[in-house]
Amino acid sequence: MLAIRGLGVQYGAVTAVREIDLDIREGEIVALLGANGAGKTTIARAIAGLLPFRGEISFRDQVLKPNSAEHNLRAGISLVPEGRGILARMTVEENLLMGIYCRTDRRAATADVGQMFERFPILKERRSRLASLLSGGEQQLLAIARACLSKPRLLLLDEPSLGLAPKMTDYVFSMIGNLRSEGLTIMLVEQKARQTLKFADRAYVLETGRMVISGTASELAGNAAVSEAFLGGGTKPPHHAN
Amino acid sequence: MLLQQLVNGVTLGAVYTLLALSFSIVMGILGILNLAIAELFMIGGYLGFAVITAHLSLPVAVAAGMAGAAAISAVIEKIGYEPLRDAPLVTPMLSTLGFSIILQNIATNMWGSDPLQLPDEFLGGRIALGPVSIGELQLIVIGVTIVLVAVMAYIVQRTSMGRALRAVAENRDVARLLGVSGSRITLTAFMMSGALAGAAGVLIAIHYAAITPYVGVEIGLKAIAVMVIGGTSRIWGALLAGPLIGIAEVLTVAYGGSQIRDFVVYGFMIAILLFRPQGLLGGSGADQGQRV
Ligand SMILES: Nc1ncnc2c1ncn2[C@@H]1O[C@H](COP(=O)(O)OP(=O)(O)OP(=O)(O)O)[C@@H](O)[C@H]1O
Ligand SMILES: [Mg+2]
């Protein structure tokens, strides 16, 4: 469904990622793992069309142009960005309505918003509240719900568990599992490697801008060297904070 | 007569409000002060004047002022903003300054630098309400302002386009991820802003029954002060600040003398900048995130 060949991204003179190859097949959950500053967010943003890049990204036999977020969304790629990307000065309902901004089937889209409220009663309860007043977990829920309203084929999630309590993390992960069983293909960017490998199909591990290992989730989870070097977490100092 | 002054102040304030909203739309979404707005306002006034003296109705005059100013604003966006959108913020501002000088120059060449007066036949009567007398034209100024503000508020708060405008203003990347085209929204913002400025221009021409090529500089700067006083991050702050400044100005002229009126308006603006930079309606200083 998605094929990346030789992807490179630079921020000015800094090369963030280079020579990345990555494939995602229909219906999979693919995890993208790596420590702080490894380049996970960069790859997710390049796929979503927020960055200029070198190399080639193709999605469903269509070559994606760099920096073409609107087009990529309409092609079926939706990114829940790092930090959730909630529109804080809008209400919960307005955030969801922004999710259907790109839809042309107005009536069905409006019905989908109603269905989201049925599916997540907590959002319905808070529909007229400013999104900034939601808890972190509720905001993540809102961000994922909003992304789903654009009817993506491929959903990119950038560290959805960031800053969440363990219980909320479990909930968000189970929600991601549900989305997959509904037929969505998912790329999950995470640092919580062990937990992620439990329900991902395949995973890629990044280190300082290069892809170092890839394989099925069970292979990676069983690979002692991998767990030592990359999955322990907290062994590398954070390069940056966002 | 205090009540009479209040009515006059509110009329003037209505025009300030419209023009401040015009500045605020572009400021809110792009973070730049579009200095050409002052001259779009002036051009709107001349267009309205032309329509009125051609014996067409007032609504036609307002519509003509809005359409003309919106069209020029679209041109300014395409030539003077779009190519510079990745430059530092001061660059497009300087480009809008260039446009404002060109527009003023065009106006002096087309209509001369002397004021045009609205002939008496168009002035309309006055309505006495007890001790207060309101000109019909004053009522029109206030009425048109209320209608335009209501339409604007509806568009911004209730429509899909308005949500997209606010999304771009809050977070351009997130808006793009949701399928909002930044460049289309920018053009929309410039045109809405231009339309409001044009309407305000027609209204000021009616209010003063006269127009000069320099009205943009005078009133435009005051509208910027109104925007600052209302709070640059809260576009609706202008609804309070506009009438307030209008009344303050009229009262100053009536009781203090016209030589100190600008002192009051801009003194108020500086005081706000110093002591309440978020403006009258702005929230606490802490929630002043980046606007763009
Ligand atoms: N806007 C930017 N300008 C310059 N350098 C950047 C920018 N964004 C990221 N980088 C750099 O690119 C590299 C990869 O960053 P990226 O955000 O993709 O990492 P990440 O794997 O998502 O990290 P984290 O786990 O902290 O989110 C880092 O070295 C970072 O400092
Ligand atoms: Mg990241």
Coordinates of N, CA and C in Angstrom, one line a residue, chain B residues 39-159:
Chain B
E39 N -5.9 52.1 2.8 CA -6.2 52.7 1.5 C -7.3 51.9 0.7
L40 N -7.5 50.7 1.0 CA -8.7 50.0 0.5 C -9.9 50.6 1.0
F41 N -9.8 51.0 2.3 CA -10.9 51.8 2.9 C -11.2 53.1 2.2
M42 N -10.1 53.8 1.9 CA -10.3 55.1 1.2 C -10.9 54.9 -0.2
I43 N -10.3 53.8 -0.9 CA -10.9 53.6 -2.3 C -12.3 53.2 -2.2
G44 N -12.7 52.3 -1.2 CA -14.1 52.0 -1.0 C -14.9 53.2 -0.8
G45 N -14.4 54.2 -0.1 CA -15.2 55.4 0.1 C -15.4 56.1 -1.3
Y46 N -14.4 56.2 -2.1 CA -14.6 56.9 -3.4 C -15.6 56.1 -4.3
L47 N -15.5 54.8 -4.2 CA -16.4 54.0 -5.1 C -17.8 54.2 -4.6
G48 N -18.0 54.2 -3.3 CA -19.3 54.4 -2.7 C -19.9 55.8 -3.1
F49 N -19.0 56.8 -3.1 CA -19.3 58.2 -3.5 C -19.8 58.2 -4.9
A50 N -19.1 57.5 -5.8 CA -19.4 57.5 -7.2 C -20.8 56.9 -7.4
V51 N -21.1 55.8 -6.7 CA -22.4 55.2 -6.8 C -23.5 56.1 -6.3
I52 N -23.3 56.7 -5.2 CA -24.3 57.5 -4.6 C -24.6 58.7 -5.5
T53 N -23.6 59.4 -5.9 CA -23.8 60.6 -6.8 C -24.3 60.2 -8.1
A54 N -24.2 58.9 -8.5 CA -24.9 58.5 -9.7 C -26.4 58.1 -9.5
H55 N -26.8 58.5 -8.3 CA -28.2 58.3 -7.9 C -28.7 56.8 -7.8
L56 N -27.7 56.0 -7.5 CA -28.0 54.6 -7.2 C -28.2 54.5 -5.7
S57 N -28.8 53.4 -5.2 CA -29.2 53.3 -3.8 C -28.0 53.0 -2.9
L58 N -28.2 53.3 -1.6 CA -27.1 53.1 -0.7 C -26.6 51.6 -0.6
P59 N -27.5 50.6 -0.6 CA -27.0 49.3 -0.6 C -26.1 49.0 -1.7
V60 N -26.4 49.5 -2.9 CA -25.5 49.3 -4.1 C -24.2 50.0 -3.8
A61 N -24.2 51.2 -3.2 CA -22.9 51.8 -2.9 C -22.1 51.0 -2.0
V62 N -22.7 50.5 -0.9 CA -21.9 49.6 0.0 C -21.4 48.4 -0.7
A63 N -22.2 47.8 -1.5 CA -21.8 46.6 -2.2 C -20.7 46.9 -3.2
A64 N -20.8 48.0 -3.9 CA -19.7 48.4 -4.8 C -18.4 48.6 -4.1
G65 N -18.5 49.3 -2.9 CA -17.2 49.6 -2.1 C -16.6 48.3 -1.7
M66 N -17.5 47.3 -1.2 CA -17.0 46.0 -0.8 C -16.4 45.2 -1.9
A67 N -17.1 45.2 -3.0 CA -16.6 44.3 -4.1 C -15.3 44.9 -4.7
G68 N -15.2 46.2 -4.9 CA -14.0 46.9 -5.4 C -12.8 46.6 -4.5
A69 N -13.0 46.9 -3.2 CA -11.9 46.7 -2.3 C -11.5 45.3 -2.1
A70 N -12.5 44.4 -2.2 CA -12.1 42.9 -2.1 C -11.3 42.5 -3.3
A71 N -11.7 43.0 -4.5 CA -10.9 42.7 -5.7 C -9.5 43.2 -5.6
I72 N -9.3 44.4 -5.2 CA -8.0 45.0 -5.1 C -7.2 44.2 -4.0
S73 N -7.9 43.8 -3.0 CA -7.2 43.1 -1.9 C -6.7 41.7 -2.4
A74 N -7.5 41.1 -3.3 CA -7.1 39.8 -3.9 C -5.8 40.0 -4.7
V75 N -5.8 41.1 -5.5 CA -4.6 41.4 -6.3 C -3.4 41.6 -5.4
I76 N -3.6 42.4 -4.3 CA -2.4 42.6 -3.4 C -1.9 41.3 -2.8
E77 N -2.9 40.4 -2.5 CA -2.5 39.1 -1.9 C -1.6 38.3 -3.0
K78 N -2.1 38.3 -4.2 CA -1.4 37.5 -5.2 C 0.0 38.1 -5.5
I79 N 0.1 39.5 -5.6 CA 1.4 40.1 -6.0 C 2.2 40.4 -4.8
G80 N 1.6 40.9 -3.8 CA 2.4 41.5 -2.7 C 2.5 40.6 -1.5
Y81 N 1.7 39.5 -1.4 CA 1.9 38.6 -0.2 C 2.3 37.2 -0.6
E82 N 1.6 36.6 -1.5 CA 1.9 35.2 -1.8 C 3.3 34.9 -2.1
P83 N 4.0 35.7 -3.0 CA 5.4 35.4 -3.3 C 6.3 35.6 -2.1
L84 N 5.8 36.3 -1.1 CA 6.7 36.6 0.1 C 6.4 35.8 1.3
R85 N 5.5 34.8 1.2 CA 4.9 34.3 2.4 C 6.0 33.5 3.3
D86 N 7.1 33.1 2.7 CA 8.1 32.5 3.5 C 9.1 33.4 4.0
A87 N 9.0 34.7 3.6 CA 10.0 35.7 4.1 C 9.7 36.1 5.5
P88 N 10.6 36.7 6.2 CA 10.3 37.2 7.5 C 9.1 38.2 7.5
L89 N 8.3 38.2 8.6 CA 7.0 38.9 8.6 C 7.1 40.4 8.1
V90 N 8.3 41.0 8.4 CA 8.3 42.4 8.0 C 8.3 42.6 6.5
T91 N 8.8 41.6 5.8 CA 8.8 41.8 4.3 C 7.5 42.0 3.7
P92 N 6.5 41.1 3.9 CA 5.2 41.3 3.3 C 4.5 42.6 3.9
M93 N 4.9 43.0 5.1 CA 4.3 44.2 5.6 C 4.8 45.4 4.8
L94 N 6.1 45.4 4.5 CA 6.7 46.5 3.7 C 6.0 46.5 2.3
S95 N 5.8 45.3 1.8 CA 5.1 45.3 0.5 C 3.7 45.8 0.6
T96 N 3.0 45.6 1.6 CA 1.7 46.2 1.7 C 1.8 47.7 1.9
L97 N 2.8 48.1 2.6 CA 3.1 49.6 2.7 C 3.2 50.2 1.3
G98 N 4.0 49.5 0.5 CA 4.2 49.9 -0.9 C 2.9 50.1 -1.6
F99 N 2.0 49.0 -1.5 CA 0.7 49.1 -2.1 C -0.1 50.2 -1.6
S100 N 0.0 50.5 -0.3 CA -0.9 51.6 0.2 C -0.5 52.9 -0.4
I101 N 0.8 53.1 -0.6 CA 1.3 54.4 -1.2 C 0.8 54.5 -2.6
I102 N 0.9 53.4 -3.3 CA 0.5 53.4 -4.7 C -1.0 53.7 -4.8
L103 N -1.8 53.1 -4.0 CA -3.2 53.3 -4.0 C -3.6 54.7 -3.7
Q104 N -2.9 55.3 -2.8 CA -3.1 56.7 -2.4 C -2.8 57.6 -3.6
N105 N -1.7 57.2 -4.3 CA -1.2 58.0 -5.4 C -2.3 57.9 -6.6
I106 N -2.8 56.7 -6.8 CA -3.8 56.5 -7.8 C -5.0 57.4 -7.5
A107 N -5.4 57.4 -6.2 CA -6.6 58.2 -5.8 C -6.4 59.7 -6.0
T108 N -5.2 60.2 -5.7 CA -5.0 61.6 -5.9 C -5.0 62.0 -7.4
N109 N -4.5 61.0 -8.2 CA -4.5 61.3 -9.6 C -5.9 61.2 -10.2
M110 N -6.7 60.3 -9.7 CA -8.0 60.2 -10.3 C -9.0 61.2 -9.8
W111 N -8.9 61.5 -8.5 CA -10.0 62.3 -7.9 C -9.4 63.6 -7.3
G112 N -8.2 63.9 -7.4 CA -7.6 65.1 -6.9 C -7.4 65.0 -5.4
S113 N -6.6 65.9 -4.9 CA -6.3 65.8 -3.5 C -7.2 66.7 -2.6
D114 N -8.1 67.4 -3.3 CA -9.1 68.2 -2.5 C -10.2 67.3 -2.1
P115 N -10.9 67.5 -1.0 CA -12.0 66.7 -0.6 C -13.2 66.8 -1.6
L116 N -13.8 65.7 -1.8 CA -15.1 65.7 -2.5 C -16.2 65.8 -1.5
Q117 N -17.2 66.7 -1.8 CA -18.3 66.8 -0.9 C -19.5 66.1 -1.4
L118 N -20.3 65.5 -0.5 CA -21.5 64.9 -0.9 C -22.6 66.0 -1.0
P119 N -23.2 66.2 -2.2 CA -24.2 67.3 -2.4 C -25.3 67.2 -1.4
D120 N -25.9 68.3 -1.0 CA -26.9 68.4 0.0 C -28.1 67.4 -0.2
E121 N -28.4 67.2 -1.5 CA -29.6 66.4 -1.8 C -29.5 65.0 -1.3
F122 N -28.2 64.5 -1.0 CA -28.1 63.2 -0.6 C -28.0 63.0 0.9
L123 N -28.1 64.2 1.6 CA -27.7 64.1 3.0 C -28.8 63.4 3.9
G124 N -30.0 63.4 3.5 CA -31.0 62.8 4.3 C -31.4 63.6 5.5
G125 N -32.6 63.3 6.1 CA -33.1 64.1 7.2 C -32.6 63.7 8.5
R126 N -33.1 64.3 9.5 CA -32.7 63.9 10.9 C -34.0 63.5 11.6
I127 N -33.8 62.6 12.5 CA -34.9 62.1 13.3 C -34.7 62.6 14.7
A128 N -35.7 63.2 15.3 CA -35.6 63.7 16.7 C -36.2 62.6 17.6
L129 N -35.3 62.2 18.6 CA -35.8 61.3 19.6 C -35.6 62.0 20.9
G130 N -36.7 62.7 21.4 CA -36.5 63.6 22.6 C -35.4 64.6 22.3
P131 N -34.5 64.7 23.2 CA -33.4 65.7 23.0 C -32.4 65.4 22.0
V132 N -32.4 64.1 21.6 CA -31.3 63.7 20.7 C -31.8 63.7 19.2
S133 N -31.0 64.1 18.4 CA -31.3 64.0 17.0 C -30.4 63.1 16.2
I134 N -30.9 62.2 15.5 CA -30.1 61.2 14.8 C -30.3 61.4 13.3
G135 N -29.2 61.6 12.6 CA -29.3 61.7 11.1 C -29.7 60.3 10.6
E136 N -30.5 60.4 9.5 CA -30.8 59.1 8.9 C -29.6 58.3 8.4
L137 N -28.6 59.1 8.0 CA -27.4 58.5 7.5 C -26.6 57.8 8.7
Q138 N -26.7 58.5 9.8 CA -26.1 57.9 11.0 C -26.7 56.5 11.3
L139 N -28.0 56.5 11.2 CA -28.7 55.2 11.5 C -28.2 54.1 10.5
I140 N -28.1 54.6 9.2 CA -27.6 53.7 8.2 C -26.2 53.1 8.5
V141 N -25.3 54.0 8.9 CA -24.0 53.6 9.3 C -24.0 52.6 10.4
I142 N -24.8 52.8 11.4 CA -24.8 51.9 12.5 C -25.5 50.6 12.1
G143 N -26.6 50.7 11.3 CA -27.3 49.5 10.9 C -26.5 48.6 10.0
V144 N -25.8 49.2 9.0 CA -25.0 48.4 8.1 C -23.9 47.8 8.9
T145 N -23.3 48.5 9.8 CA -22.2 47.9 10.6 C -22.7 46.6 11.4
I146 N -23.9 46.8 12.0 CA -24.4 45.7 12.8 C -24.6 44.5 11.9
V147 N -25.2 44.7 10.7 CA -25.5 43.6 9.8 C -24.2 43.0 9.3
L148 N -23.2 43.8 9.0 CA -21.9 43.2 8.5 C -21.2 42.4 9.6
V149 N -21.2 43.0 10.8 CA -20.6 42.2 11.9 C -21.3 40.9 12.1
A150 N -22.6 40.9 12.1 CA -23.3 39.7 12.3 C -23.0 38.7 11.2
V151 N -22.9 39.1 9.9 CA -22.6 38.2 8.9 C -21.2 37.6 9.0
M152 N -20.3 38.5 9.4 CA -18.9 38.1 9.6 C -18.8 37.1 10.7
A153 N -19.5 37.4 11.8 CA -19.5 36.5 13.0 C -20.0 35.1 12.6
Y154 N -21.1 35.2 11.8 CA -21.7 33.9 11.4 C -20.7 33.1 10.5
I155 N -20.1 33.8 9.6 CA -19.1 33.1 8.7 C -18.0 32.5 9.5
V156 N -17.4 33.3 10.4 CA -16.2 32.9 11.1 C -16.6 31.8 12.2
Q157 N -17.7 31.9 12.8 CA -18.0 31.0 13.9 C -18.8 29.8 13.5
R158 N -19.6 29.9 12.4 CA -20.5 28.8 12.2 C -20.3 28.1 10.9
T159 N -19.5 28.6 10.0 CA -19.4 27.9 8.7 C -18.1 27.1 8.6

